[in-house]
Every structure is written in structure tokens, then in C-alpha cells.
């Protein structure tokens, strides 16, 4: 059974579909997105170990983990749209989460909260 996208997930589909050919396809779209994160957010800012907690930046490895969690949130599918199992990386992450008594859904909430914080930061930067 194919997973149905939520209205939130589909909200920017047309915009992204129009951007993709302008930046050279999927590779360009990903570089464009991560370039935006690098230029306009704290996504690439690393908080050194032992440093005072900050609302900006991430502990080393956290941003990469968020990207991997977002990628593995969706299962692979065939060209005809039929759903395949999650990747071995997603299965490993889910197993690690279970071993830590932490449900993968909680991790998705963390990502959603962080995305909200990024949007607030973007709005603040635009206001300046």
C-alpha cells in the first residue's frame, strides 16, 4: 500500500518541481536546498563539545543525523510507485532507536520542532 502524502508535505510540490529543472535536476535541487541551509540558517553551525548550550547550531553529528532521519522517513519505491521496504540505514536507525527505548516517531517530532525553529530564524533574518 502506498503512503499518502499529507497536505503539508505536498504544499511546495509545484514550486520544487519548477525549481528542479532550473538547477539541473535532483542533484542541483539538493545542492540548492543545502546551500540555502548553509547561507541562511544555523544548520551547519557546530556547537563544540563542552561549550555552553545555545539555541543556535547543533552538536557535532546532529545535523547529519537529521538529514539521514528525514531521508529514511520515506520508504523506497519502484518506478511504478509500489512501496518497498525501508533502506538498511533506516532499519538500523529504527533498531537503534528501539534499543534506546526511543520511538522513531519521537525523533520525527524533534525534526519537526527543529524545522519550526529554522523557519522562525528565517523570518527573523528577513525582518532584519
Coordinates of N, CA, C and O in Angstrom, one line a residue:
X1 N 0.8 -1.2 0.0 CA 0.0 0.0 0.0 C 0.9 1.2 0.0 O 1.8 1.4 0.8
X2 N 0.6 2.2 -0.9 CA 1.4 3.4 -1.0 C 1.0 4.4 0.1 O -0.1 4.6 0.4
X3 N 2.0 5.0 0.7 CA 1.8 6.0 1.7 C 1.3 7.3 1.1 O 1.8 7.8 0.1
X4 N 0.2 7.8 1.6 CA -0.4 9.1 1.1 C 0.4 10.3 1.8 O 0.6 10.3 3.0
X5 N 0.7 11.2 0.9 CA 1.3 12.4 1.4 C 0.3 13.3 2.1 O -0.8 13.4 1.7
X6 N 0.8 14.0 3.1 CA -0.1 15.0 3.8 C -0.1 16.3 3.0 O 0.8 16.6 2.2
X7 N -1.2 17.1 3.3 CA -1.2 18.4 2.6 C 0.1 19.3 2.9 O 0.5 20.0 2.1
X8 N 0.6 19.1 4.1 CA 1.8 19.9 4.5 C 3.0 19.4 3.6 O 3.8 20.2 3.1
X9 N 3.1 18.1 3.4 CA 4.2 17.6 2.5 C 4.0 18.0 1.1 O 5.0 18.2 0.4
X10 N 2.8 18.1 0.6 CA 2.6 18.5 -0.8 C 2.5 20.0 -1.0 O 2.5 20.4 -2.2
X11 N 2.6 20.7 0.0 CA 2.4 22.2 -0.1 C 3.3 22.9 -1.1 O 3.0 23.8 -1.9
X12 N 4.6 22.4 -1.2 CA 5.6 23.1 -2.0 C 5.9 22.2 -3.3 O 6.9 22.5 -3.9
X13 N 5.2 21.2 -3.6 CA 5.5 20.3 -4.7 C 5.7 21.1 -6.0 O 6.7 20.9 -6.7
X14 N 4.7 21.9 -6.3 CA 4.8 22.6 -7.6 C 6.0 23.5 -7.7 O 6.7 23.6 -8.7
X15 N 6.3 24.2 -6.6 CA 7.4 25.1 -6.5 C 8.7 24.3 -6.7 O 9.6 24.7 -7.5
X16 N 8.8 23.2 -6.0 CA 10.0 22.4 -6.1 C 10.2 21.8 -7.5 O 11.3 21.7 -8.0
X17 N 9.1 21.3 -8.1 CA 9.1 20.8 -9.5 C 9.5 21.8 -10.5 O 10.2 21.5 -11.5
X18 N 9.2 23.1 -10.2 CA 9.6 24.2 -11.1 C 11.1 24.5 -10.9 O 11.8 25.0 -11.8
X19 N 11.6 24.4 -9.7 CA 13.0 24.7 -9.4 C 13.9 23.6 -9.9 O 15.0 23.9 -10.5
X20 N 13.5 22.4 -9.8 CA 14.4 21.2 -10.2 C 15.1 21.4 -11.6 O 16.3 21.3 -11.7
X21 N 14.3 21.6 -12.6 CA 14.9 21.7 -13.9 C 15.8 22.9 -14.1 O 16.8 22.9 -14.8
X22 N 15.5 24.0 -13.3 CA 16.3 25.2 -13.4 C 17.7 25.0 -12.8 O 18.7 25.8 -13.1
X23 N 17.8 24.1 -11.8 CA 19.1 23.8 -11.1 C 19.8 22.5 -11.6 O 20.7 22.1 -10.9
X24 N 19.3 21.9 -12.6 CA 19.9 20.7 -13.1 C 19.4 19.4 -12.6 O 20.2 18.4 -12.6
X25 N 18.2 19.4 -12.1 CA 17.6 18.1 -11.6 C 17.8 17.9 -10.1 O 18.0 18.8 -9.4
X26 N 17.8 16.6 -9.8 CA 17.8 16.2 -8.4 C 19.0 16.7 -7.6 O 19.0 17.2 -6.5
X27 N 20.2 16.4 -8.3 CA 21.4 16.8 -7.6 C 21.5 18.3 -7.4 O 21.9 18.8 -6.3
X28 N 21.1 19.1 -8.4 CA 21.1 20.5 -8.2 C 20.1 21.0 -7.2 O 20.4 22.0 -6.4
X29 N 18.9 20.3 -7.1 CA 17.9 20.7 -6.2 C 18.4 20.5 -4.7 O 18.2 21.3 -3.9
X30 N 19.1 19.3 -4.5 CA 19.6 19.1 -3.2 C 20.7 20.1 -2.8 O 20.8 20.6 -1.7
X31 N 21.6 20.4 -3.8 CA 22.7 21.4 -3.5 C 22.1 22.7 -3.3 O 22.5 23.5 -2.4
X32 N 21.0 23.1 -4.0 CA 20.3 24.3 -3.8 C 19.7 24.4 -2.4 O 19.9 25.4 -1.6
X33 N 19.1 23.3 -2.0 CA 18.5 23.3 -0.6 C 19.5 23.4 0.5 O 19.4 24.2 1.4
X34 N 20.6 22.6 0.4 CA 21.6 22.6 1.4 C 22.4 23.9 1.4 O 22.9 24.4 2.4
X35 N 22.5 24.5 0.2 CA 23.2 25.8 0.1 C 22.4 26.8 0.8 O 22.9 27.7 1.5
X36 N 21.1 26.8 0.7 CA 20.2 27.7 1.4 C 20.4 27.5 2.9 O 20.5 28.4 3.7
X37 N 20.4 26.2 3.4 CA 20.6 26.0 4.8 C 21.9 26.5 5.3 O 22.0 27.1 6.4
X38 N 23.0 26.4 4.4 CA 24.3 26.9 4.8 C 24.3 28.4 4.9 O 24.9 28.9 5.8
X39 N 23.7 29.0 3.9 CA 23.8 30.5 3.8 C 22.9 31.2 4.8 O 23.2 32.2 5.4
X40 N 21.6 30.6 5.0 CA 20.6 31.4 5.7 C 20.2 30.8 7.0 O 19.3 31.4 7.7
X41 N 20.7 29.7 7.5 CA 20.3 29.2 8.8 C 21.6 28.7 9.6 O 22.7 28.8 9.1
X42 N 21.3 28.2 10.7 CA 22.4 27.7 11.6 C 22.6 26.2 11.4 O 23.3 25.6 12.2
X43 N 22.1 25.6 10.4 CA 22.1 24.2 10.2 C 23.5 23.7 10.1 O 23.8 22.6 10.6
X44 N 24.5 24.4 9.6 CA 25.8 24.0 9.5 C 26.7 24.5 10.7 O 27.9 24.2 10.7
X45 N 26.1 25.2 11.6 CA 26.9 25.7 12.7 C 27.0 24.6 13.8 O 26.1 23.9 14.2
X46 N 28.3 24.3 14.2 CA 28.6 23.2 15.1 C 28.9 23.8 16.5 O 29.7 24.7 16.6
X47 N 28.2 23.3 17.5 CA 28.5 23.7 18.9 C 29.6 22.8 19.4 O 29.4 21.5 19.4
X48 N 30.7 23.3 19.7 CA 31.9 22.5 20.2 C 31.5 21.7 21.5 O 30.7 22.2 22.3
X49 N 32.0 20.5 21.6 CA 31.8 19.7 22.8 C 32.2 20.5 24.0 O 33.3 21.1 24.0
X50 N 31.4 20.5 25.1 CA 31.8 21.2 26.3 C 31.4 22.7 26.3 O 31.5 23.3 27.3
X51 N 31.0 23.2 25.2 CA 30.6 24.6 25.1 C 29.2 24.8 25.7 O 28.4 23.9 25.9
X52 N 29.0 26.0 26.1 CA 27.7 26.4 26.7 C 26.6 26.1 25.7 O 26.7 26.4 24.5
X53 N 25.4 25.6 26.2 CA 24.3 25.3 25.3 C 23.9 26.6 24.6 O 23.9 27.7 25.2
X54 N 23.4 26.4 23.4 CA 23.0 27.5 22.6 C 21.7 27.2 21.8 O 21.5 26.0 21.5
X55 N 20.9 28.2 21.5 CA 19.7 27.9 20.7 C 20.1 27.8 19.2 O 19.3 27.3 18.5
X56 N 21.2 28.2 18.9 CA 21.7 28.2 17.5 C 22.7 27.1 17.4 O 23.5 26.9 18.2
X57 N 22.8 26.4 16.2 CA 23.7 25.4 15.9 C 23.4 24.1 16.5 O 22.3 23.9 17.1
X58 N 24.2 23.1 16.2 CA 23.9 21.7 16.6 C 25.2 21.1 17.1 O 26.3 21.5 16.8
X59 N 25.0 20.1 18.0 CA 26.2 19.3 18.4 C 26.7 18.6 17.2 O 26.0 18.3 16.3
X60 N 28.0 18.3 17.3 CA 28.6 17.6 16.1 C 27.9 16.3 15.8 O 27.5 15.5 16.7
X61 N 27.5 16.2 14.5 CA 26.8 15.0 14.0 C 25.3 15.1 14.0 O 24.7 14.3 13.4
X62 N 24.8 16.0 14.8 CA 23.3 16.1 14.9 C 22.6 16.5 13.6 O 21.6 15.9 13.2
X63 N 23.2 17.5 12.9 CA 22.6 17.9 11.6 C 22.6 16.7 10.6 O 21.6 16.5 9.9
X64 N 23.7 16.0 10.5 CA 23.8 14.9 9.6 C 22.8 13.8 10.0 O 22.1 13.2 9.1
X65 N 22.6 13.6 11.2 CA 21.6 12.6 11.7 C 20.2 13.1 11.3 O 19.4 12.3 10.9
X66 N 19.9 14.4 11.4 CA 18.6 14.9 11.0 C 18.4 14.6 9.5 O 17.2 14.3 9.1
X67 N 19.4 14.9 8.7 CA 19.2 14.6 7.2 C 19.0 13.2 7.0 O 18.1 12.8 6.2
X68 N 19.7 12.3 7.6 CA 19.5 10.9 7.4 C 18.1 10.5 7.9 O 17.4 9.6 7.3
X69 N 17.7 11.0 9.0 CA 16.3 10.7 9.5 C 15.3 11.1 8.6 O 14.3 10.4 8.3
X70 N 15.4 12.3 8.0 CA 14.4 12.8 7.0 C 14.4 11.9 5.8 O 13.4 11.6 5.2
X71 N 15.6 11.6 5.3 CA 15.7 10.7 4.1 C 15.1 9.3 4.4 O 14.3 8.8 3.6
X72 N 15.4 8.8 5.5 CA 14.9 7.4 5.8 C 13.4 7.4 6.3 O 12.8 6.3 6.5
X73 N 12.8 8.6 6.5 CA 11.4 8.7 6.9 C 10.5 8.0 5.8 O 9.5 7.5 6.1
X74 N 10.9 8.1 4.6 CA 10.1 7.6 3.5 C 10.7 6.3 2.9 O 11.9 6.2 2.8
X75 N 9.9 5.3 2.7 CA 10.4 4.1 2.1 C 10.8 4.2 0.6 O 10.3 5.1 -0.1
X76 N 11.7 3.4 0.2 CA 12.0 3.3 -1.2 C 10.7 2.8 -2.0 O 9.9 2.2 -1.4
X77 N 10.7 3.2 -3.3 CA 9.6 2.7 -4.1 C 10.1 2.4 -5.5 O 11.1 2.8 -5.9
X78 N 9.3 1.6 -6.2 CA 9.7 1.3 -7.6 C 9.2 2.4 -8.5 O 8.4 3.2 -8.1
X79 N 9.6 2.3 -9.7 CA 9.2 3.4 -10.7 C 7.7 3.4 -10.8 O 7.1 4.5 -11.0
X80 N 7.0 2.3 -10.7 CA 5.5 2.2 -10.8 C 4.8 2.7 -9.6 O 3.6 2.8 -9.5
X81 N 5.6 3.1 -8.5 CA 5.0 3.6 -7.3 C 4.8 2.6 -6.2 O 4.4 3.0 -5.1
X82 N 5.0 1.3 -6.4 CA 4.8 0.4 -5.4 C 5.9 0.6 -4.3 O 7.0 0.8 -4.6
X83 N 5.5 0.4 -3.1 CA 6.4 0.7 -2.0 C 7.3 -0.5 -1.7 O 6.9 -1.6 -1.7
X84 N 8.5 -0.2 -1.4 CA 9.5 -1.2 -1.0 C 9.8 -1.0 0.5 O 9.4 0.0 1.1
X85 N 10.6 -1.9 1.0 CA 11.0 -1.8 2.4 C 11.9 -0.6 2.6 O 12.5 -0.1 1.7
X86 N 12.0 -0.1 3.8 CA 12.9 0.9 4.2 C 14.3 0.4 3.9 O 14.6 -0.8 3.9
X87 N 15.2 1.4 3.6 CA 16.6 1.0 3.4 C 17.3 0.4 4.6 O 16.7 0.5 5.7
X88 N 18.4 -0.2 4.4 CA 19.1 -0.8 5.5 C 19.5 0.2 6.6 O 19.5 0.0 7.8
X89 N 19.8 1.4 6.1 CA 20.1 2.5 7.0 C 18.9 2.8 7.9 O 19.1 3.0 9.1
X90 N 17.7 2.9 7.3 CA 16.5 3.2 8.1 C 16.2 2.1 9.1 O 15.9 2.4 10.2
X91 N 16.4 0.9 8.6 CA 16.2 -0.2 9.6 C 17.1 -0.2 10.7 O 16.8 -0.4 11.9
X92 N 18.4 0.1 10.5 CA 19.4 0.2 11.5 C 19.1 1.4 12.5 O 19.2 1.2 13.7
X93 N 18.7 2.5 11.9 CA 18.3 3.6 12.8 C 17.1 3.3 13.7 O 17.1 3.6 14.9
X94 N 16.1 2.6 13.1 CA 14.9 2.2 13.9 C 15.3 1.3 15.0 O 14.8 1.3 16.1
X95 N 16.2 0.3 14.6 CA 16.6 -0.6 15.6 C 17.4 0.1 16.8 O 17.2 -0.2 18.0
X96 N 18.2 1.0 16.4 CA 19.0 1.7 17.5 C 18.0 2.5 18.3 O 18.2 2.6 19.5
X97 N 17.0 3.1 17.7 CA 16.0 3.9 18.5 C 15.3 3.0 19.4 O 15.0 3.3 20.6
X98 N 14.9 1.8 19.0 CA 14.2 0.8 19.9 C 15.1 0.4 21.0 O 14.6 0.3 22.1
X99 N 16.4 0.2 20.7 CA 17.3 -0.3 21.8 C 17.5 0.8 22.8 O 17.7 0.5 24.0
X100 N 17.3 2.1 22.5 CA 17.4 3.2 23.4 C 16.1 3.5 24.0 O 15.9 4.6 24.7
X101 N 15.1 2.7 23.8 CA 13.7 2.9 24.3 C 13.2 4.3 23.8 O 12.5 5.0 24.5
X102 N 13.6 4.6 22.6 CA 13.1 5.8 22.0 C 12.5 5.5 20.6 O 13.1 4.9 19.8
X103 N 11.2 5.9 20.5 CA 10.4 5.6 19.3 C 10.9 6.5 18.2 O 11.1 7.6 18.4
X104 N 10.9 5.9 16.9 CA 11.3 6.8 15.8 C 10.4 8.0 15.6 O 10.8 9.0 15.2
X105 N 9.1 7.9 16.0 CA 8.1 9.0 15.9 C 8.6 10.2 16.8 O 8.4 11.3 16.4
X106 N 9.2 9.9 17.9 CA 9.7 11.0 18.8 C 10.8 11.7 18.0 O 10.9 12.9 18.1
X107 N 11.6 11.0 17.3 CA 12.7 11.6 16.5 C 12.1 12.5 15.4 O 12.6 13.6 15.2
X108 N 11.0 12.1 14.8 CA 10.4 12.9 13.8 C 9.8 14.2 14.4 O 9.9 15.3 13.8
X109 N 9.4 14.1 15.7 CA 8.9 15.3 16.4 C 10.1 16.3 16.6 O 9.9 17.5 16.5
X110 N 11.2 15.7 16.9 CA 12.4 16.6 17.1 C 12.7 17.3 15.8 O 13.0 18.5 15.9
X111 N 12.7 16.6 14.7 CA 13.0 17.2 13.4 C 12.0 18.3 13.1 O 12.3 19.4 12.7
X112 N 10.7 18.0 13.4 CA 9.6 19.0 13.1 C 9.9 20.2 14.0 O 9.7 21.3 13.5
X113 N 10.2 20.0 15.2 CA 10.5 21.2 16.1 C 11.7 22.0 15.6 O 11.6 23.2 15.6
X114 N 12.7 21.3 15.2 CA 13.9 22.0 14.7 C 13.6 22.7 13.4 O 14.0 23.9 13.2
X115 N 12.8 22.1 12.5 CA 12.3 22.8 11.3 C 11.6 24.1 11.6 O 11.7 25.1 11.0
X116 N 10.7 24.0 12.7 CA 10.0 25.2 13.1 C 10.9 26.3 13.6 O 10.8 27.5 13.3
X117 N 12.0 25.9 14.3 CA 13.0 26.8 14.8 C 13.7 27.5 13.6 O 14.0 28.7 13.7
X118 N 14.0 26.7 12.6 CA 14.7 27.2 11.4 C 13.8 28.2 10.7 O 14.2 29.3 10.3
X119 N 12.5 27.9 10.6 CA 11.6 28.9 10.0 C 11.5 30.2 10.7 O 11.5 31.3 10.2
X120 N 11.5 30.1 12.1 CA 11.5 31.3 12.9 C 12.7 32.1 12.7 O 12.7 33.3 12.6
X121 N 13.9 31.4 12.6 CA 15.1 32.1 12.3 C 15.1 32.8 11.0 O 15.6 33.9 10.9
X122 N 14.6 32.1 10.0 CA 14.5 32.7 8.6 C 13.6 34.0 8.7 O 14.0 35.0 8.1
X123 N 12.5 33.9 9.3 CA 11.6 35.0 9.4 C 12.3 36.2 10.1 O 12.2 37.4 9.7
X124 N 13.1 35.9 11.2 CA 13.8 36.9 11.9 C 14.9 37.6 11.0 O 15.0 38.8 11.0
X125 N 15.5 36.7 10.2 CA 16.6 37.3 9.3 C 15.9 38.1 8.2 O 16.5 39.1 7.8
X126 N 14.8 37.7 7.7 CA 14.1 38.5 6.7 C 13.7 39.9 7.3 O 13.7 40.9 6.6
X127 N 13.3 39.9 8.5 CA 12.8 41.1 9.2 C 14.0 42.1 9.4 O 13.7 43.3 9.5
X128 N 15.2 41.6 9.5 CA 16.3 42.5 9.7 C 16.7 43.2 8.5 O 16.8 43.5 7.6

